[in-house]
Structure formats: C-alpha cells, structure tokens
Amino acid sequence: MKLVTVKQDPDGLKVLIAAAISGNPVTVIENKNITSGAILEVTEGNTVVHLHANSAVLYLLNNLGNKVVEELIQWEASELKPVLLPYLVSVASGREDKALRSNLQQLLRDLCDCNHINAQEGNASSIVLFSSLLPLLSEPCSRSLLEEYPLLSSLIQRLQEIKEFKDSVAVWYENGITLKPWIQQRAVPYCQTASTMSLLKLSSTSPGSPVDQAKPARASITAKQLASAESSWLEPLKYYSSKLRGKSPVLPVVGENNVMITSALPYVNNVPHLGNIIGCVLSGDCFARFCRLRGDNVLYVCGTDEYGTATETKAIAEGLTPQQICDKYHAIHSKVYEWFNITFDYFGRTTTEAQTNICHDIFWDLHKNGLISQDSVQQLYCGKCERFLADRFVEGTCPHLGCGYEDARGDQCDGCGKLINAVELSHPRCKLCSNPPSIKSSNHLFLDLPKAEEDLSNWLSSTSNEWSSNAKVIAETWVRDGLKSRCITRDLKWGTPVPLDGFKEKVFYVWFDAPIGYISITASYTNEWEKWWKNPDQVKYYEFMAKDNVPFHSVVFPSMLLGTKRNWTKVSNLMATEYLNYEDGKFSKSRGVGVFGDQAIDTGIPSDIFRFYLLYLRPEAHDTAFSWIDLQTKNNSELLNNLGNFVHRALSFVLKFFGGIVPEANPKEADYQVMASINLELEAYIADLSANRQRDGLRCILSITRIGNQYIQEQEPYKLIKPDRSTEDKERGATVTAVAANIVALVGIILDPYMPDTAKQIRTYFNNPPILEHLPSAFTCFLPSGHKIQEPKPLITQLNDETVKKLSEQFSGQPAMPKREADPNEIVKLEAQITEQGNKVRQLKSSGTAGKDVIATEVAMLISLKGQLAAMKGEEPAPAGKEKKKKSNDVKKTVQNTDAPQKPAEGTPVDQAEVERLQTLVTEQANHVRELKGNPASSKEAIATEVAKLLALKQQLATAQGIDPTTLNAKDKKKKKK
Amino acid sequence: MEKKLIADTAKYLGAAKVKVTADKNGKVLVEAGGEKTSGFVCGILTLVRSQNTSLEGSTPLQKCLTLDWLTYFATHLFHCSTHEALNSCLQHIDRELLSRTYLCCHRLTVADIVLFMALHPFITNWSFMQKEQYMNISRWCSSMQNDVVLKKTYKPIKFSRTCLYEGALCH
C-alpha cells in the first residue's frame, strides 16, 4: 500500500498510526500536489483505489459497521475540519482569528459532551481525532484553546503514550509539531452553507455560449500560491536582457543556453501542404520563438532538399532542367514560409558547393573507418532512354500477393502501400517511354550500418529520453530489428557526385546527403558553422519532422556522424508528429484535395489564423484532421469570443474610463486569487512548450484569457467606476482595469510563438515596452500606472458560413487549379508536336499493317507530350485519360463518343445515364484485358496499353459517381484478385 | 441538498417510514425504524444496511470506498459555490472513473445511486462538448440510467458514441 501525502499533514499521520496498529506496512510518498492531505493507494485485484485518510483508517483497522466510530469520523470530516483548518491557517500566519476560535470552542464542547470519546482508545475514531487535534499543540494560542478542555488534552496525552502513536508521531514530526510545511498546501475547505444545487439556477439564467460553459476549472489555490502571486506582482520583473540579440550570425556562446533547431528539409518538387507545414517548419518555428522569448541563443535553419529522382521526373514533366525546377520551387517555398511568419535564421538549399564538400568529407571519413562497402546490384535499365531506372523512373504491377495494382511505383505501391524493390515489379515499364526495361547489374556503395550499431544503441539509450514518444518507438524498433547495410549511391545525374574512383558517374542517394543539408545550410549561413556542429557539449540540437522521416534522422544520420569518429553535434531532442489529414482523407496534390501553402495565401485568411489552427490541431499523439467547419468554430469561439474579446474589452476600459492611461492598482485577495490561477496556467505553458507539447501550451493561453474574461465579468469594473459610486468602488474599478490590462500584456508576450502578428499587434497597443519581449516566470505588473496605451482595434475577424462553405468546396478535390504563367512559344511548339504525333498515330492505325506494339509506343509518346503541355499550362496531366477514352471508342466502334469531358463537378447530381454508359465500357474493356492476358501470344506492351485504357475508364466512372478514384481503384483490384 | 438526496435514496431502496429532517445549518437527521442517525454519510449507510446490504459493496475495501465517496460528496461535491469548484470535483470523479465501471470498482453501490441522482439535473443540461469533456462520467451515466429503478424517475439523457470535439479531452 502506498501513502501519498504532504509531510507533516495530520491526515498522513492518521494513516501512519492506523498502519502501525494494524501491522500493514505502507510506503510513504511525498507529493506536494495532494491538496486533500493524504491518499492511500490500495490495490485489489488489478484495480487501484484511492482512499482519503478517514476511510483509509477505517479500512486498515476494519472498524467499519461500528456506528459510533463512523459517526465520529463523519463529524470530524464534515464539521470539525471546515473550522479547524481555517483556524490553523490563521494561527500559522500569526493572526489568530477570534471568530473561528469561538466556533471551534463550540465544536470541541460538543465533542466533550458526547459520551463516546473515552471508550474509543486505539480504534479508528481516536486515531482520527488525535491526529486532527494534535497540531493545536504547535502554537501557544491554539494550545491554550485545547487546554480549555481537560477531557481532550488528557485523551491526547494518554494516546501519545501508546507505542504505535508515539512512534508514528516521532517519525512524522521529527522536529516538533509545526503547521507551516503542510497547512499552506491544503485547499481551502468547503463552505458548508453553499449548495451545488444553486449553481443549477445560475447556469439556467445565464445564457453563456457552450465554450464558456466548458471553460477549464480554476484550480483550487493554496495559501502558498496566493502569497507567491502577491510577491511576484509587487516585485518588478527581473528579465535577462541578452546583449547577443540581433547579432548576425548567431553563434553559440559559452554559458548561454545554445539551441540549434532544424526542421525536416521540404522536398523541392512540390508546394508544401498544411500537413507538411505543421509537421516540420511551423512546429520548429513555434519552438524557436519560444526559446528566443525565454532568452536562449537560438539558431533555426532549414532549406529545400533539391536532389533526387523526383526532381528529375518533375523537370522532365515540366520541360525544364532540374536546376530550373529547384530555383522555381525554392522561391515558392521561401514565399510560403515567409507568409507563415517562419523565423528561419537562414533558409538555404542543398544544391550548394558546401553540400558537396561536407558530404565528401563525411564520406571519406566513413570510407577511412571501413563503414563503406561495395556490392553489385541488379537494376532495371532502359535501353531506349539509356539510363538505369531508379525508384520512381519505373512503374509496373505490384508483386505483393493479393494486390496486383498495375501502377505501382519502383519503390512503393500506392495500392497496398508496401515497399517494393524495383526489380521485383512484374511487367515493369519505363516511366518516360513506357518501354519494358531489362535487368542489368551495376556496382554500388553501401553504408555498413551493422558496424555502427553498437555505437548507435549506446548513443540512443543516452539521448532518446526526451524525444517524442513516436520517435523513440520508431528508433527502438529499427535497432531491435537489426540494422542492414543501405545502398547510398544511385545511377542518376542530379545529385551530389560520388568522389570515389569507379563511382564517379554516380551520385549519392538523397537520403545519404539530405540530412547533411542541415550542416551545409548552416555552413552557407556562416563560415563558423563548426561552432554549432562540432560542439555537442554546448549545443542542444532539436529536430522537427513528421514520423515518416524518423528512421533516417534517428538511425541513419546519427550512424553516419558516429561512424566518422568525429565530435559531431547529434540530435538531442527529436520531435516527430503524426500526420495531419484533410477533412476525411489525405492531402493530394494530384487530385487537388487540401490546402497547399500558396493557396493558403490566396484564401484571404490571415496566416496567424492558420498558425493558430494548425498548432491547435498539431498531431502529437495521433493523426488529426483539418476541417474548415472546425476552423470556423475555433476562430469564432476561441479566438474571437474568448481571446479577441478579452483583449478588446480590457483595453477599451483603459481607454474609455482612464483616457488611455493605465490606472493605479491596489490588488486585494480576490485579485491575487486570479493572478495565482494565471500563474498556474503560465507555469503549465512554460512546461508544455519546453517539452514541445505545443497543443497544450496553446490551451494554457486560452485558459488565461478565459480567466481574464471571467474576472471582468465577476468584478464589473465598468459599473464600479460610475460617477455615483463611492471612492472605494472607483479605486476597485481602477485596480481591476489595471490588472486586466496587465493580463493582456502577458498574452501579448506568450502568444508570440503561436500568433506572432497578433502578439505584435497587442504589444503595439502598449507602445512596445521592452519588458514585453521577455518571457516572465510569473504574472507581474508589466505596465506601471501612468503607462500610455493606444486605441485597440478588433484583433480577430469573424469567419462567416459563406466563406467557409466556399473554401471547403474549393479545396475538395476539383481541378480548379490556378493557371501558372507559361511561355506561349513553348506551348505552340508543343501543340505542333502533338498534332504531328497525333497524325502519325492515326496513320498507323488506319494502315492496318502496323503491329499493336508499334502503335502502343507511338500512343505513349503522344500521351507524354500531352502531359507536358498540360503541365506547362498549369493543369494536371490527367486529361491523358480523355485521350485514352476516345481511343477506346475508336477501337470498339460500338459506343458513340460524347463531346464534353466527363468530369462532373462535385456536388452536382450524379448523371445516372453517364455512369451506366461508363460501366458498360469498363466491363467490356475488362473482358478484353482478360482475353489478352489469357492469350500467351499477346505481348506485354499490348496488355499494358489495354490495362491503361481500363484504368482510365475506371477513373472516369469513379469521378462520374463522385467517388475518390484512387481508393476505388485499389479496392477494385483487391476484390478481383480474391 | 443532503436532505433531498437521502429522501430520494430511501425511495430508491424502497425503505418505508423514513423521516429526514435538517437543522438550520443543513445538518441532517434520519429516522428509520425507530433508529436515529445523524449526518449524511451515516444516514445513507444506515438505510442501505437495513434495506439492501449488497449496495454497500462486498469486500471491506469496497465498503470503505463507498463510505469514502459518500464523505467526498458531503464535503466537496454538494457544497460548490462556483462552477469552477464543481468542475474540479467533476474532473476528480472523471479521473477516478477512468479505469472502472462504477465508483467502487466494478460493482454498483449506493455511492453510484447518490451521485447519479445528484448529477442528473446537471448532466441533462450539458452540451455534447461537456459530455465529451467528462467522457468517463458520461459513459458511467449512460450505463447508470438503464438501472430498472432509476429509469422510472429520471429522464434519459442522450450521449454521442463518437467524439465530436477533437482535443476536448485535453482539459
């Protein structure tokens, strides 16, 4: 059994004596947060139950059912304590409360009148009374009170002679009986006359929005907390004003809290969506801003990850060079992050000389230490394009049992989500020319992770305690399953070149060099980058990312750094998030589902609102989902009604009633109560943000403004300052107004990591005093009386139903893509090429002599050209499907082609006739494919072409039915295989 | 509040000829079968012991826990002067219900009956958001209201099976 208690609390003594008498040993655990004195934890079966002291004593002594004992114990809890505890509080403070003393006298008289107390020695009720009354002996005034009742004092004396009592008292009060250590931890006991039922009437008369009703409880405040609230208010805040501020470049300083922060490098080939933003850069920024407020020496770097196959394919699709693609998207990324107010000290990129140099240094170190090995790898090679088809350059049928998805990529299948080794694909085809590749072997370099395993697990066990739990679990799983060698080179052109002889025509795999980007980007920022990166003793390094990046950051990258045997700064806190979904599904660029960075800018909603909502939803423990309706609710209730309303009201009072000058404050206990509860929230805020529980931190701010609103509501300063009120009332009104304005000032500080623009706006209302740039440890008087403020303007705008409806339709997956600028000449040129290729295909088809595979090749070429054109015009290359459908009509010659593209907008009723027509087409095409597959004579290419047609048809059908095409496809396939 | 709840509990237990009086300080006195008991906790326990002993709990620990809860009600829950105080009581109860079916482990006791009767008028007015905030109380309440006897007197309350407010649990 465990006894959780505050040292010297009489309730703890009760249990201790009872345990001694009954012979049940208890383990004492001290916990200052127990406001009820003592709790006994008892385990029965597999449930743990908590007993308060009195029932614990009854339990230990098995005195239950004895009515006399029960009544006395009940009396102690419900009659004696509510008087005794406040009396002892007054005694402890040195000002004995006479009214309480006389109440207590009455009670003790009653106690003596009851005949039972003498007969009860050694049982539950005597223990309870003894322990409760014992503290009266601590001070002369209370001792004299007890001595007025010889019956009681002699009882206590006699009990103290009993061994178990004596021993327990000696243990509990080592240095004599005192009040101070425990009495201040006690919650103020209940008010006997108040009835909870009266609240029912209150709540039914005050309308109150649902959010107001759901407000968090102001926790019960102890005397100690109250006293510390008072002293923090009276003492001016000592803040640490660092001289380092504003110096560029930021470098670690001995004796400072040096914090290096990176967020996962966003891949350059796409615009980041809101999920990407909250997963890394926004979480990183929230923390960086918090650390700067706290006075830390912070470096926050990030950049775009620019090498790799995806850049190359994207470049081919858009008809640009990889470098052009990188330049274009780097600019887009920078713009998006700037709009989101992400305060990078430097936002770089990985295509730099520094990247190549540092990457080579690390490689040579690893090579020298024997961590690089060679092996030959079988790879797909496209003879036509004269290149090895790495990862995403090849597509084919998923080899996994039960899947058979036809458009699986070389590294992963979108149908079943499993990882694939490209050579395992059945019916592989080159993504560029649709030709089947052949298998060739090629020599590659490997990072010998098993050799680094021991160092890695030692390092992990010493560092990973402060990681987010998902990061810790993923890293541990990887190490537990045993590390394998990882191929670090690729047969590509766009990447960091490999410096080793015999491999010079290859490049490093992006995952080898991407994390090195953190180092090289720092190096691009300052020549003294090694002060950050080779300084693990003085730098705390935080990494922010989504969970999919964890293996590379927790296992591969640290293994590389450890393998160099040099003193690199390795991640000390790895903070990974789960995924953010969009409404009911996933963000998808190709289907236009979800909000992407550049589109967020165009919505007209301020970036602060996005920051607020994304951080409010931050997927910390499980996946969360972005929802427009929810965004609207949170904006209108939490931000507008709660935070915005409070700031505006509090400042308007200063302006209207005191001419914009903060009045003199003389706080009383009620005000200190409010300050104490704000201090509790502020403490929680600091603890939450230090541990990167960013959601919880935000809720603390909202609790503070809620407390502020309630404070104004209860105190009604606007009534107190009316001319017909007494001077006392007017002073009270001034105090409340001043305290409320100071709460606003606090919000102006701590809101900065979440809503920097809004926080800045609030500080502007106060004319930006320097004190508001530092995080305080407790609520204090930020604005002395006489401080001038500006007229506040509404901070938050309401989001109406219409806007939200429009936005949620806009991002629901319709191809309403904004057109990007394109070179008209290029378009004309491509269009000419398409016409030419189209004619060629038609000729071939009508000639009747051309083989099916020849036609298929030419058709593929045509489709690829059309894709390029579409991309250039800023459309999705999906219209290829239209072409295929038309072709299938040509081939079948059974169904008439319809003119309009078959993509009804979502929300429009499903066209039943169209669905049926497409269904017939799908069935026919499916039969055709089955025939072809069943016939050993038919060529792979021919099958692939027909399958492609089938897929396109299915997609159209899905769109016509208003179903998400990808999910349908995958499901459909699986069903067929079964 | 105590007086009404003792009377309601007596009705629930089917105890006949129970007289409940309260003095000006709200201290209650229960007279049943010629026996006088003072105080809420002992009053309820007397009623239970005379009518339906199984509702006190089966093991000594359960019985103590029943008494513990009744004391908690009488010293905390029934005397909240503000919504904040009530909320902190509710939070405590919600936490305790996290890992068990009823207040006293997995067995219905008189503590559950009393709590249900005390909270019913409040929970009836709760929004779905509040119900979600006190998820364990809601779960407990939705099973309590199916009790054959309680069903007759107390209007059923609707609870949502799915979470409507993401993050409401954080408070």
CSV table of C-alpha atoms in Angstrom, one decimal, chain A residues 36 39 42-44 46-56 58-60 62 64-67 70-71 73-75 77-79 189-200 202-204 210-211 213-220 616-617 622-624 630 633-634 638 681 695-696 699-700 703 706 710 714, chain B residues 1-2 4-5 25 27 35-43 45-46 49 56 59-69 71-72 74-88 91-92 96 99-100 103-106 117-119 121-122 125-127 129-130 133-134 164-168 170-171:
chain,number,residue,atom,x,y,z
A,36,SER,CA,-6.5,16.8,0.4
A,39,ILE,CA,-4.4,9.5,-0.1
A,42,VAL,CA,-4.8,0.2,-2.2
A,43,THR,CA,-4.7,-2.5,-4.9
A,44,GLU,CA,-7.4,-5.0,-5.1
A,46,ASN,CA,-6.0,-5.3,-10.7
A,47,THR,CA,-7.7,-2.1,-9.8
A,48,VAL,CA,-6.0,0.6,-7.7
A,49,VAL,CA,-8.4,2.5,-5.4
A,50,HIS,CA,-7.8,5.8,-3.6
A,51,LEU,CA,-9.0,6.3,-0.1
A,52,HIS,CA,-8.9,9.5,1.8
A,53,ALA,CA,-7.4,9.4,5.3
A,54,ASN,CA,-10.5,8.8,7.3
A,55,SER,CA,-11.8,5.9,5.2
A,56,ALA,CA,-8.2,4.6,5.0
A,58,LEU,CA,-11.4,2.6,8.9
A,59,TYR,CA,-10.2,0.2,6.3
A,60,LEU,CA,-6.9,-0.6,7.9
A,62,ASN,CA,-11.5,-2.9,9.9
A,64,LEU,CA,-16.5,-0.4,9.5
A,65,GLY,CA,-20.0,-1.0,10.7
A,66,ASN,CA,-19.4,0.4,14.1
A,67,LYS,CA,-21.9,3.2,14.1
A,70,GLU,CA,-18.5,6.0,11.9
A,71,GLU,CA,-20.5,9.0,13.2
A,73,ILE,CA,-15.3,10.1,11.8
A,74,GLN,CA,-18.1,11.7,9.8
A,75,TRP,CA,-18.2,14.5,12.3
A,77,ALA,CA,-14.6,15.4,8.3
A,78,SER,CA,-17.8,17.4,7.8
A,79,GLU,CA,-18.0,19.5,11.0
A,189,PRO,CA,-12.1,23.6,2.8
A,190,TYR,CA,-15.6,23.6,1.6
A,191,CYS,CA,-18.2,26.1,2.5
A,192,GLN,CA,-20.9,24.4,4.5
A,193,THR,CA,-23.6,26.8,3.6
A,194,ALA,CA,-23.1,26.7,-0.2
A,195,SER,CA,-25.1,24.3,-2.1
A,196,THR,CA,-24.2,23.0,-5.5
A,197,MET,CA,-27.8,22.9,-6.4
A,198,SER,CA,-27.9,26.7,-6.5
A,199,LEU,CA,-25.5,26.6,-9.5
A,200,LEU,CA,-28.2,24.9,-11.5
A,202,LEU,CA,-27.3,30.2,-12.1
A,203,SER,CA,-26.5,28.3,-15.2
A,204,SER,CA,-30.0,28.3,-16.5
A,210,PRO,CA,-21.2,26.3,-24.9
A,211,VAL,CA,-17.5,27.3,-24.9
A,213,GLN,CA,-19.6,26.6,-20.1
A,214,ALA,CA,-16.8,24.3,-21.0
A,215,LYS,CA,-14.2,26.5,-19.5
A,216,PRO,CA,-11.5,24.8,-17.5
A,217,ALA,CA,-11.8,24.9,-13.8
A,218,ARG,CA,-9.8,27.5,-12.0
A,219,ALA,CA,-7.8,25.0,-9.9
A,220,SER,CA,-8.1,25.5,-6.2
A,616,TYR,CA,-4.2,23.7,-32.1
A,617,LEU,CA,-4.5,20.5,-34.1
A,622,HIS,CA,-2.4,10.6,-33.1
A,623,ASP,CA,-3.4,11.7,-36.6
A,624,THR,CA,-5.7,14.7,-36.7
A,630,ASP,CA,-13.9,23.3,-37.2
A,633,THR,CA,-15.7,27.3,-34.9
A,634,LYS,CA,-12.3,27.6,-33.3
A,638,GLU,CA,-11.8,30.5,-29.1
A,681,GLU,CA,-1.5,28.4,-16.3
A,695,ARG,CA,-1.1,22.0,-28.3
A,696,ASP,CA,-1.3,22.1,-24.5
A,699,ARG,CA,-4.7,25.8,-24.4
A,700,CYS,CA,-3.0,27.5,-21.5
A,703,SER,CA,-7.3,29.5,-20.3
A,706,ARG,CA,-10.8,32.9,-20.2
A,710,GLN,CA,-14.4,35.8,-16.1
A,714,GLU,CA,-17.3,39.0,-11.9
B,1,MET,CA,-29.3,19.0,-0.9
B,2,GLU,CA,-28.4,16.3,1.5
B,4,LYS,CA,-33.4,15.6,-0.7
B,5,LEU,CA,-30.9,13.0,-1.7
B,25,ASN,CA,-27.1,24.5,9.5
B,27,LYS,CA,-27.2,19.0,9.3
B,35,GLU,CA,-33.4,4.4,14.9
B,36,LYS,CA,-31.9,7.9,14.7
B,37,THR,CA,-28.8,8.5,12.7
B,38,SER,CA,-27.2,11.9,12.2
B,39,GLY,CA,-25.2,13.1,9.2
B,40,PHE,CA,-25.4,12.3,5.5
B,41,VAL,CA,-22.9,9.6,5.3
B,42,CYS,CA,-24.1,7.6,8.2
B,43,GLY,CA,-27.7,8.3,7.3
B,45,LEU,CA,-25.3,3.8,5.2
B,46,THR,CA,-28.0,3.0,7.8
B,49,ARG,CA,-27.7,-1.7,5.6
B,56,GLU,CA,-22.7,-1.1,0.3
B,59,THR,CA,-15.4,-6.7,0.4
B,60,PRO,CA,-14.3,-4.5,3.3
B,61,LEU,CA,-12.3,-2.4,0.8
B,62,GLN,CA,-15.4,-1.7,-1.3
B,63,LYS,CA,-17.4,-0.8,1.8
B,64,CYS,CA,-14.7,1.7,2.8
B,65,LEU,CA,-14.7,3.1,-0.7
B,66,THR,CA,-18.4,3.6,-0.6
B,67,LEU,CA,-18.0,5.5,2.7
B,68,ASP,CA,-15.1,7.4,1.2
B,69,TRP,CA,-17.2,8.5,-1.8
B,71,THR,CA,-17.9,11.6,2.5
B,72,TYR,CA,-16.4,13.2,-0.6
B,74,ALA,CA,-20.9,15.6,1.6
B,75,THR,CA,-17.7,17.6,2.0
B,76,HIS,CA,-16.9,18.6,-1.6
B,77,LEU,CA,-19.4,17.9,-4.3
B,78,PHE,CA,-22.6,19.1,-2.6
B,79,HIS,CA,-21.0,22.4,-1.5
B,80,CYS,CA,-19.6,24.0,-4.5
B,81,SER,CA,-20.2,27.7,-4.6
B,82,THR,CA,-18.9,28.3,-8.1
B,83,HIS,CA,-18.9,26.4,-11.4
B,84,GLU,CA,-15.1,26.2,-11.1
B,85,ALA,CA,-15.3,24.3,-7.8
B,86,LEU,CA,-17.9,22.0,-9.3
B,87,ASN,CA,-15.8,21.4,-12.4
B,88,SER,CA,-12.8,20.4,-10.3
B,91,GLN,CA,-12.7,16.3,-13.0
B,92,HIS,CA,-11.7,14.3,-10.0
B,96,GLU,CA,-11.4,8.0,-10.9
B,99,SER,CA,-10.3,2.6,-15.1
B,100,ARG,CA,-13.5,1.3,-13.6
B,103,LEU,CA,-17.2,4.4,-8.4
B,104,CYS,CA,-16.3,1.4,-6.2
B,105,CYS,CA,-14.6,-0.8,-8.7
B,106,HIS,CA,-16.9,-3.0,-10.8
B,117,MET,CA,-29.3,11.5,-8.5
B,118,ALA,CA,-27.1,14.5,-7.6
B,119,LEU,CA,-25.7,15.0,-11.1
B,121,PRO,CA,-30.1,17.6,-13.3
B,122,PHE,CA,-26.7,18.9,-14.3
B,125,ASN,CA,-28.2,20.4,-19.4
B,126,TRP,CA,-24.7,19.5,-20.6
B,127,SER,CA,-23.8,20.2,-24.2
B,129,MET,CA,-18.9,19.2,-25.7
B,130,GLN,CA,-19.2,19.0,-22.0
B,133,GLN,CA,-15.0,16.6,-21.7
B,134,TYR,CA,-16.2,14.4,-18.9
B,164,LEU,CA,-17.3,15.3,-31.9
B,165,TYR,CA,-14.8,17.7,-30.4
B,166,GLU,CA,-11.2,16.9,-31.2
B,167,GLY,CA,-9.0,17.8,-28.3
B,168,ALA,CA,-11.8,18.3,-25.8
B,170,CYS,CA,-7.1,17.9,-23.0
B,171,HIS,CA,-8.9,19.8,-20.3
